[in-house]
Short mmCIF file of C-alpha atoms in Angstrom, two decimals:
data_model
loop_
_atom_site.label_atom_id
_atom_site.label_comp_id
_atom_site.label_asym_id
_atom_site.label_seq_id
_atom_site.Cartn_x
_atom_site.Cartn_y
_atom_site.Cartn_z
CA SER A 15 0.00 0.00 0.00
CA LEU A 16 0.95 3.66 -0.26
CA LEU A 17 1.38 4.00 3.51
CA SER A 18 3.61 0.91 3.73
CA ARG A 19 5.81 2.19 0.89
CA GLN A 20 6.15 5.60 2.65
CA ALA A 21 7.10 3.86 5.91
CA THR A 22 9.71 1.74 4.11
CA ASN A 23 11.22 4.79 2.44
CA MET A 24 11.37 6.68 5.74
CA SER A 25 13.14 3.80 7.51
CA ARG A 26 15.69 3.30 4.72
CA PRO A 27 19.01 5.14 5.40
CA ARG A 28 19.94 7.89 2.95
CA SER A 29 22.64 6.84 0.51
CA ASP A 30 24.64 10.08 0.99
CA THR A 31 24.79 10.04 4.77
CA ASN A 32 26.35 7.94 7.48
CA PRO A 33 24.12 7.82 10.60
CA ASN A 34 27.20 7.45 12.81
CA ASP A 35 29.06 10.36 11.19
CA ASP A 36 28.35 13.96 12.39
CA SER A 37 30.32 15.54 9.53
CA PRO A 38 28.39 17.27 6.72
CA SER A 39 27.19 14.99 3.94
CA PRO A 40 28.91 15.17 0.54
CA ARG A 41 25.76 16.77 -0.88
CA ARG A 42 25.77 19.42 1.86
CA GLN A 43 29.49 20.05 1.33
CA GLN A 44 28.83 20.45 -2.38
CA GLN A 45 26.02 22.94 -1.72
CA ARG A 46 28.22 25.00 0.58
CA GLN A 47 31.09 25.00 -1.92
CA HIS A 48 28.70 26.03 -4.71
CA MET A 49 27.44 28.90 -2.54
CA ARG A 50 30.99 30.12 -1.92
CA ASP A 51 32.06 29.69 -5.55
CA HIS A 52 28.97 31.26 -7.11
CA PRO A 53 30.30 33.68 -9.76
CA SER A 54 28.12 36.54 -8.51
CA VAL A 55 29.24 36.35 -4.87
CA ARG A 56 31.15 39.50 -3.93
CA ALA A 57 34.06 39.19 -1.54
CA LEU A 58 33.94 41.85 1.16
CA ASP A 59 37.08 43.57 2.37
CA ALA A 60 37.82 43.98 6.08
CA ALA A 61 36.88 47.68 6.14
CA THR A 62 33.44 46.93 4.66
CA VAL A 63 32.91 44.11 7.14
CA ASP A 64 33.82 46.44 10.03
CA LYS A 65 31.40 49.08 8.76
CA ILE A 66 28.51 46.63 8.39
CA ALA A 67 29.24 45.08 11.78
CA ALA A 68 29.34 48.49 13.48
CA ALA A 69 25.97 49.41 11.95
CA ALA A 70 24.47 46.12 13.16
CA VAL A 71 25.77 46.63 16.69
CA SER A 72 24.50 50.23 16.79
CA ARG A 73 20.96 49.00 16.20
CA GLY A 74 21.29 46.24 18.81
CA GLY A 75 22.58 43.38 16.64
CA SER A 76 25.25 40.74 17.32
CA ASP A 77 28.81 41.56 16.27
CA HIS A 78 29.74 37.86 16.35
CA LEU A 79 26.89 36.70 14.12
CA VAL A 80 27.27 39.40 11.50
CA ARG A 81 31.02 38.82 11.17
CA ASP A 82 30.52 35.07 10.99
CA GLN A 83 28.04 35.55 8.18
CA LEU A 84 30.09 38.08 6.26
CA LEU A 85 33.44 36.31 6.52
CA HIS A 86 32.51 32.64 6.52
CA ALA A 87 29.15 32.52 4.75
CA THR A 88 27.70 30.22 7.42
CA VAL A 89 24.28 31.78 6.81
CA ARG A 90 22.70 31.28 3.40
CA ARG A 91 23.40 34.27 1.15
CA SER A 92 20.76 36.42 -0.45
CA HIS A 93 20.83 38.24 -3.76
CA ASN A 94 19.75 41.59 -5.09
CA PRO A 95 16.34 41.81 -6.83
CA VAL A 96 16.39 40.25 -10.32
CA PRO A 97 15.21 42.55 -13.14
CA VAL A 98 12.95 41.42 -15.98
CA VAL A 99 14.70 41.79 -19.36
CA ASP A 100 13.57 41.87 -22.96
CA PRO A 101 14.91 38.56 -24.37
CA GLU A 102 15.06 40.01 -27.88
CA ASN A 103 17.46 42.79 -26.84
CA ALA A 104 19.37 41.33 -23.91
CA PRO A 105 20.41 37.80 -23.00
CA LEU A 106 19.14 36.27 -19.78
CA SER A 107 21.79 36.31 -17.07
CA PRO A 108 22.05 34.39 -13.80
CA GLN A 109 21.14 35.97 -10.48
CA GLY A 110 23.46 38.88 -9.95
CA GLY A 111 24.88 40.66 -6.95
CA ALA A 112 24.64 37.80 -4.48
CA VAL A 113 25.47 39.23 -1.06
CA PRO A 114 25.26 38.21 2.59
CA ILE A 115 21.90 39.06 4.16
CA ALA A 116 23.58 41.41 6.65
CA SER A 117 24.97 43.61 3.87
CA ALA A 118 21.56 44.44 2.37
CA PRO A 119 20.60 48.15 2.17
CA GLY A 120 19.93 49.65 5.56
CA PHE A 121 16.45 50.03 7.02
CA ARG A 122 15.20 53.57 6.39
CA PRO A 123 12.20 54.10 8.64
CA LYS A 124 9.67 56.90 8.40
CA ASN A 125 8.11 58.87 11.25
CA LYS A 126 11.20 59.62 13.30
CA VAL A 127 10.80 61.10 16.78
CA SER A 128 13.74 62.31 18.85
CA ILE A 129 13.56 62.76 22.61
CA VAL A 130 16.09 65.12 24.18
CA GLY A 131 16.33 64.46 27.90
CA CYS A 132 15.73 60.84 28.88
CA GLY A 133 14.85 60.91 32.54
CA GLN A 134 11.59 59.54 33.92
CA VAL A 135 9.41 61.65 31.61
CA GLY A 136 11.45 61.15 28.44
CA LEU A 137 11.51 57.38 28.89
CA ALA A 138 7.78 57.26 29.65
CA ILE A 139 7.19 59.08 26.36
CA ALA A 140 9.44 56.62 24.52
CA TYR A 141 7.67 53.64 26.06
CA SER A 142 4.25 55.07 25.23
CA LEU A 143 5.26 55.73 21.61
CA LEU A 144 6.45 52.15 21.18
CA ASN A 145 3.26 50.69 22.64
CA ARG A 146 1.08 52.90 20.42
CA ASN A 147 3.04 51.76 17.33
CA ALA A 148 3.31 55.44 16.48
CA VAL A 149 6.93 55.68 15.29
CA GLY A 150 9.30 54.05 12.82
CA ALA A 151 12.45 55.45 14.39
CA LEU A 152 13.21 56.69 17.88
CA ALA A 153 16.33 58.68 18.78
CA LEU A 154 17.22 59.18 22.44
CA CYS A 155 19.62 61.98 23.41
CA ASP A 156 20.90 62.67 26.92
CA ILE A 157 24.11 63.82 28.61
CA ASP A 158 24.38 60.58 30.65
CA GLU A 159 25.35 58.39 27.71
CA GLU A 160 26.20 55.25 29.68
CA LYS A 161 22.76 55.09 31.30
CA LEU A 162 21.16 56.11 28.01
CA LEU A 163 22.74 53.17 26.15
CA GLY A 164 21.40 50.85 28.82
CA GLU A 165 17.90 52.29 28.43
CA ALA A 166 18.05 51.87 24.64
CA MET A 167 19.23 48.28 25.04
CA ASP A 168 16.37 47.56 27.43
CA LEU A 169 13.81 48.96 24.98
CA ARG A 170 15.30 47.06 22.01
CA GLN A 171 15.14 43.76 23.86
CA GLY A 172 11.35 44.01 23.88
CA SER A 173 11.15 44.53 20.12
CA ALA A 174 9.37 41.20 19.61
CA PHE A 175 6.30 42.83 21.14
CA TYR A 176 5.94 46.03 19.09
CA SER A 177 6.10 46.97 15.41
CA ARG A 178 9.56 47.42 13.95
CA VAL A 179 11.23 50.56 15.28
CA ARG A 180 14.85 51.61 14.92
CA ILE A 181 16.13 52.89 18.28
CA ASP A 182 19.32 54.97 18.41
CA ALA A 183 20.87 56.57 21.48
CA SER A 184 23.72 59.04 21.92
CA SER A 185 24.82 62.15 23.78
CA ASP A 186 25.60 63.66 20.35
CA TYR A 187 22.75 65.71 18.88
CA ALA A 188 23.58 64.27 15.45
CA VAL A 189 21.48 61.27 16.52
CA THR A 190 18.38 63.49 16.14
CA ALA A 191 19.06 64.28 12.46
CA ASP A 192 16.13 63.98 10.02
CA SER A 193 13.52 64.01 12.78
CA ASP A 194 9.86 64.64 12.03
CA LEU A 195 9.32 65.68 15.64
CA VAL A 196 11.72 66.54 18.45
CA ILE A 197 10.42 66.33 22.02
CA VAL A 198 12.36 68.23 24.68
CA THR A 199 12.06 67.05 28.28
CA ALA A 200 15.56 68.07 29.41
CA GLY A 201 15.88 69.96 32.68
CA THR A 202 15.52 69.40 36.38
CA ALA A 203 12.32 67.96 37.77
CA ARG A 204 10.00 69.50 40.34
CA ARG A 205 10.84 68.82 43.93
CA PRO A 206 8.15 68.20 46.55
CA GLY A 207 6.56 71.53 47.48
CA GLU A 208 7.76 73.37 44.35
CA THR A 209 5.52 74.91 41.69
CA ARG A 210 6.39 74.61 38.02
CA LEU A 211 7.26 78.30 37.92
CA ASP A 212 9.92 77.71 40.61
CA LEU A 213 11.93 75.80 37.99
CA VAL A 214 12.45 78.75 35.65
CA ALA A 215 15.96 79.76 36.69
CA ARG A 216 17.26 76.18 36.56
CA ASN A 217 15.73 75.14 33.26
CA ALA A 218 15.75 78.27 31.08
CA GLY A 219 19.50 78.05 30.44
CA ILE A 220 19.24 74.35 29.60
CA VAL A 221 16.47 74.84 27.03
CA ARG A 222 18.17 77.93 25.57
CA SER A 223 21.32 75.92 24.88
CA ILE A 224 19.52 72.84 23.52
CA VAL A 225 17.41 74.41 20.77
CA PRO A 226 20.29 75.61 18.53
CA LYS A 227 21.89 72.14 18.75
CA ILE A 228 18.62 70.52 17.66
CA LEU A 229 18.19 72.89 14.72
CA ASP A 230 21.83 72.59 13.64
CA ALA A 231 21.29 68.83 13.39
CA ASN A 232 17.90 69.34 11.67
CA PRO A 233 18.20 72.25 9.22
CA HIS A 234 14.83 71.34 7.68
CA GLY A 235 13.17 72.64 10.88
CA PRO A 236 11.06 69.83 12.35
CA ALA A 237 8.17 70.34 14.73
CA ILE A 238 9.50 70.78 18.28
CA CYS A 239 7.36 70.03 21.34
CA ILE A 240 8.59 71.43 24.67
CA VAL A 241 7.69 69.38 27.75
CA SER A 242 10.30 70.73 30.20
CA ASN A 243 8.71 72.59 33.11
CA PRO A 244 7.48 75.24 33.44
CA ALA A 245 6.24 74.19 29.99
CA ASP A 246 4.75 77.51 28.89
CA VAL A 247 7.75 79.63 29.82
CA MET A 248 10.18 77.05 28.42
CA THR A 249 8.26 77.03 25.14
CA ALA A 250 8.66 80.81 24.92
CA VAL A 251 12.37 80.42 25.74
CA ALA A 252 12.75 77.80 22.99
CA ALA A 253 10.93 79.98 20.46
CA ARG A 254 13.16 82.95 21.22
CA ALA A 255 16.30 80.78 21.04
CA ALA A 256 15.17 79.64 17.58
CA LEU A 257 14.68 83.18 16.17
CA PRO A 258 17.98 83.12 14.19
CA TYR A 259 16.71 80.03 12.34
CA ASN A 260 13.55 81.77 11.01
CA LEU A 261 11.15 78.94 11.79
CA PRO A 262 7.50 79.49 10.82
CA PRO A 263 5.14 80.37 13.69
CA GLY A 264 3.70 77.28 15.34
CA ARG A 265 6.69 75.05 14.56
CA ILE A 266 7.70 75.21 18.25
CA PHE A 267 4.90 74.54 20.73
CA GLY A 268 4.46 73.12 24.22
CA SER A 269 2.65 70.07 25.58
CA GLY A 270 0.68 72.59 27.63
CA CYS A 271 -2.71 71.63 29.04
CA VAL A 272 -3.18 68.36 27.17
CA LEU A 273 -2.38 66.64 30.47
CA ASP A 274 -4.49 69.08 32.55
CA SER A 275 -7.47 68.43 30.25
CA SER A 276 -6.94 64.68 30.57
CA ARG A 277 -6.86 64.93 34.36
CA LEU A 278 -10.15 66.83 34.43
CA ARG A 279 -11.80 64.52 31.90
CA SER A 280 -10.66 61.40 33.75
CA LEU A 281 -11.94 62.80 37.05
CA ILE A 282 -15.36 63.51 35.54
CA ALA A 283 -15.42 60.10 33.83
CA SER A 284 -14.60 58.30 37.07
CA THR A 285 -17.31 60.28 38.85
CA PHE A 286 -20.00 59.17 36.38
CA ASP A 287 -18.43 55.73 35.75
CA VAL A 288 -18.15 56.25 31.99
CA ALA A 289 -15.29 56.04 29.48
CA THR A 290 -12.98 59.05 29.53
CA SER A 291 -13.28 59.17 25.74
CA SER A 292 -16.95 60.10 26.21
CA VAL A 293 -16.01 63.22 28.19
CA HIS A 294 -15.00 66.25 26.11
CA GLY A 295 -13.72 69.68 27.02
CA PHE A 296 -10.66 71.85 27.46
CA VAL A 297 -8.50 73.26 30.20
CA ILE A 298 -6.59 76.28 28.87
CA GLY A 299 -4.09 78.85 30.10
CA GLU A 300 -1.03 77.89 32.13
CA HIS A 301 -0.01 74.29 32.52
CA GLY A 302 -0.08 74.77 36.24
CA ASP A 303 -1.78 76.55 39.10
CA SER A 304 -3.53 79.29 37.09
CA SER A 305 -5.06 76.96 34.47
CA VAL A 306 -8.62 77.77 33.36
CA PRO A 307 -11.30 75.10 32.85
CA VAL A 308 -13.63 76.13 30.02
CA TRP A 309 -16.79 74.81 31.65
CA SER A 310 -18.93 75.69 28.66
CA SER A 311 -16.88 73.26 26.53
CA ILE A 312 -17.22 70.27 28.87
CA SER A 313 -19.78 67.63 28.00
CA VAL A 314 -20.49 64.01 28.94
CA GLY A 315 -21.91 61.94 26.12
CA GLY A 316 -22.90 65.15 24.34
CA SER A 317 -24.71 66.59 27.38
CA ASN A 318 -23.23 69.80 28.79
CA LEU A 319 -21.89 69.48 32.31
CA ILE A 320 -23.14 73.01 33.02
CA PRO A 321 -26.32 74.18 31.24
CA PRO A 322 -25.83 76.96 28.66
CA GLY A 323 -25.64 80.29 30.45
CA GLY A 324 -24.92 78.59 33.77
CA ARG A 325 -21.92 79.24 36.00
CA PRO A 326 -19.71 76.75 37.83
CA ASN A 327 -20.66 76.13 41.45
CA GLU A 328 -18.53 75.24 44.43
CA ALA A 329 -18.38 71.55 43.46
CA HIS A 330 -17.01 72.43 40.02
CA ARG A 331 -14.40 74.76 41.48
CA ALA A 332 -13.36 72.13 44.02
CA MET A 333 -12.99 69.58 41.23
CA HIS A 334 -10.68 71.91 39.30
CA ALA A 335 -8.66 72.51 42.47
CA ASP A 336 -8.19 68.72 42.69
CA VAL A 337 -6.89 68.73 39.12
CA VAL A 338 -4.41 71.53 39.90
CA ARG A 339 -3.13 69.68 42.97
CA SER A 340 -2.99 66.25 41.34
CA GLY A 341 0.52 66.58 39.92
CA ALA A 342 1.95 67.71 43.26
CA GLU A 343 0.09 64.87 44.96
CA VAL A 344 1.71 62.31 42.65
CA ILE A 345 5.15 63.84 43.29
CA LYS A 346 4.55 63.75 47.03
CA ARG A 347 3.72 60.04 46.88
CA LYS A 348 6.21 58.69 44.30
CA GLY A 349 8.74 61.49 43.81
CA HIS A 350 7.93 62.34 40.18
CA THR A 351 5.25 62.21 37.50
CA ASN A 352 5.86 60.33 34.27
CA PHE A 353 3.18 57.93 33.02
CA ALA A 354 0.32 60.38 32.38
CA ILE A 355 2.55 62.98 30.73
CA GLY A 356 4.18 60.18 28.71
CA LEU A 357 0.79 59.14 27.33
CA ALA A 358 -0.24 62.76 26.71
CA VAL A 359 2.88 63.58 24.69
CA ALA A 360 2.63 60.31 22.75
CA ARG A 361 -0.86 61.43 21.70
CA ILE A 362 0.55 64.78 20.54
CA ALA A 363 3.30 62.96 18.61
CA GLU A 364 0.71 60.83 16.87
CA ALA A 365 -1.14 63.94 15.71
CA VAL A 366 2.09 65.36 14.27
CA LEU A 367 3.35 62.18 12.60
CA LYS A 368 0.00 61.40 10.97
CA ASP A 369 -0.71 65.06 10.15
CA GLU A 370 -4.07 64.50 11.83
CA ARG A 371 -5.11 68.16 12.13
CA THR A 372 -6.77 67.26 15.42
CA PHE A 373 -7.52 69.84 18.12
CA LEU A 374 -5.44 69.66 21.29
CA PRO A 375 -4.90 72.30 24.02
CA VAL A 376 -1.17 72.81 23.41
CA SER A 377 0.89 75.87 24.32
CA THR A 378 1.31 78.53 21.63
CA CYS A 379 1.84 82.29 21.47
CA VAL A 380 -1.39 83.98 22.64
CA ARG A 381 -0.55 87.64 22.13
CA GLY A 382 -3.90 89.24 21.26
CA TYR A 383 -5.96 86.24 22.41
CA ALA A 384 -8.83 87.27 24.72
CA GLY A 385 -7.12 90.62 25.25
CA VAL A 386 -3.69 89.28 26.27
CA LYS A 387 -1.06 91.93 25.55
CA GLN A 388 2.12 90.09 26.49
CA ASP A 389 4.18 87.86 24.22
CA VAL A 390 3.44 84.74 26.27
CA TYR A 391 2.75 81.11 25.50
CA LEU A 392 -0.40 79.55 26.96
CA SER A 393 -2.61 76.62 26.05
CA VAL A 394 -5.63 77.07 23.81
CA PRO A 395 -7.28 74.57 21.43
CA CYS A 396 -4.95 74.24 18.43
CA CYS A 397 -5.13 72.27 15.21
CA VAL A 398 -2.02 70.07 15.41
CA GLY A 399 -0.44 68.55 12.30
CA ALA A 400 2.88 67.69 10.68
CA THR A 401 4.27 71.22 11.06
CA GLY A 402 3.16 71.68 14.65
CA VAL A 403 0.39 74.18 15.35
CA VAL A 404 -1.47 74.76 12.08
CA ARG A 405 -4.42 76.84 13.32
CA VAL A 406 -5.59 78.31 16.65
CA ILE A 407 -9.25 78.22 17.67
CA ASP A 408 -10.73 81.44 19.04
CA LEU A 409 -12.88 80.07 21.84
CA PHE A 410 -15.95 81.93 22.99
CA LEU A 411 -15.13 82.57 26.63
CA THR A 412 -17.47 83.87 29.30
CA GLU A 413 -16.43 87.05 31.04
CA ASP A 414 -15.22 85.06 34.04
CA GLU A 415 -13.21 82.69 31.83
CA ALA A 416 -11.65 85.54 29.87
CA ASP A 417 -10.64 87.31 33.10
CA ALA A 418 -9.11 84.09 34.43
CA PHE A 419 -7.23 83.56 31.15
CA ARG A 420 -5.74 87.05 31.28
CA ALA A 421 -4.78 86.48 34.94
CA SER A 422 -3.03 83.28 33.88
CA ALA A 423 -1.13 85.23 31.21
CA ASP A 424 -0.07 87.80 33.84
CA ALA A 425 1.22 85.03 36.14
CA VAL A 426 3.24 83.38 33.36
CA TRP A 427 4.54 86.71 32.04
CA LYS A 428 5.77 87.71 35.50
CA CYS A 429 7.98 84.65 35.46
CA GLN A 430 8.91 84.86 31.78
CA GLU A 431 9.88 88.51 32.11
CA GLU A 432 12.70 87.49 34.45
CA CYS A 433 14.04 85.17 31.74
CA TRP A 434 13.92 87.99 29.22
CA ARG A 435 15.88 90.28 31.55
CA ALA A 436 18.50 87.60 32.11
CA TRP A 437 18.74 86.74 28.39
CA PRO A 438 22.38 86.93 27.29
CA SER A 439 23.05 89.80 24.92
CA GLU A 440 24.85 89.21 21.64
CA ALA A 441 27.79 91.18 22.99
CA SER A 442 28.14 88.89 26.01
CA LYS A 443 28.27 85.83 23.73
CA MET A 444 31.31 87.12 21.85
#
């Protein structure tokens, strides 16, 4: 029968192998020799091997494996794509350009995001981006290169569980080249008991020095999102530092009140036991103590939280006070905030990389908005796309909301004005 013949064939020893001999069979030896002697195989010189091996190691590959493949051809070789030819005008030729797999053209990903400053917040942003499958390339830049390389290695080792992403890490700003979006989180973090505005003196100099390095490495002028606290003042500092580069307005913006809005929405959603995605509305103004909830914009499932023409009561004001204190409460308990801001900035990055033109309350220049006279950056609903802030929505604010917004601008300007006074003159730089 057919089954008995198959069983007989399976039990019969192969004529070209010795079951007691571990050495390669003559047929296998012949195949290996044919692979090495193939006329289209290109021998690689030592310098080329070193270059390919260095590139593999930089992206987290094995130096041993790539050299073994390149020098000894222990891994089956590949070949370049074979073109179709017109047989009447050109003779058919064998496969050409056979090369080791490791020497194929390098991976050129799209949607590159660079993160400058890889502390708790920067790494939370990186982790959130990977889990949202939002990026094709991620560049990490920080002054502590040894720790940074360890962080990059840790992230790469989980690459089986997210879409392919190239992760590079260096203290050299060249690693950020060709970015679609650069996220700046560099600076010192808030200490327990500090407000965001207390950080101005420490972080202004850091941001002022970082921006030119980013733009020198990215002359095309990518979108730049400032997360360093105090976010609104640091965004203004970054924009002023970028003036010599003539970037279009809106190219530099801050993460602003995207997180504040999320905190308020999540608090309302938890109160009513509904999905946070069903709660809509904005918090505007400073990312901090003087933020302004636009109660008229807040709705749950399409139903306004406050009836049209109504005013917030004590419960509403107490809820906003909880939102303002929430960041400090997290810092008091765990020493820093990172996960919520990481998710918020990943959402902003998605809007930029996909050119979504979605509306988010990010920080932009509000001179002239609701009567603001100062050149300050505050959060208002903005259309966010590939070039940063594309449009700014002119919200209809109640008289109370407009007054609170102007008060927020005054508070931020008071702090920002000190940075402007301390700004180094051109003469002092020479």
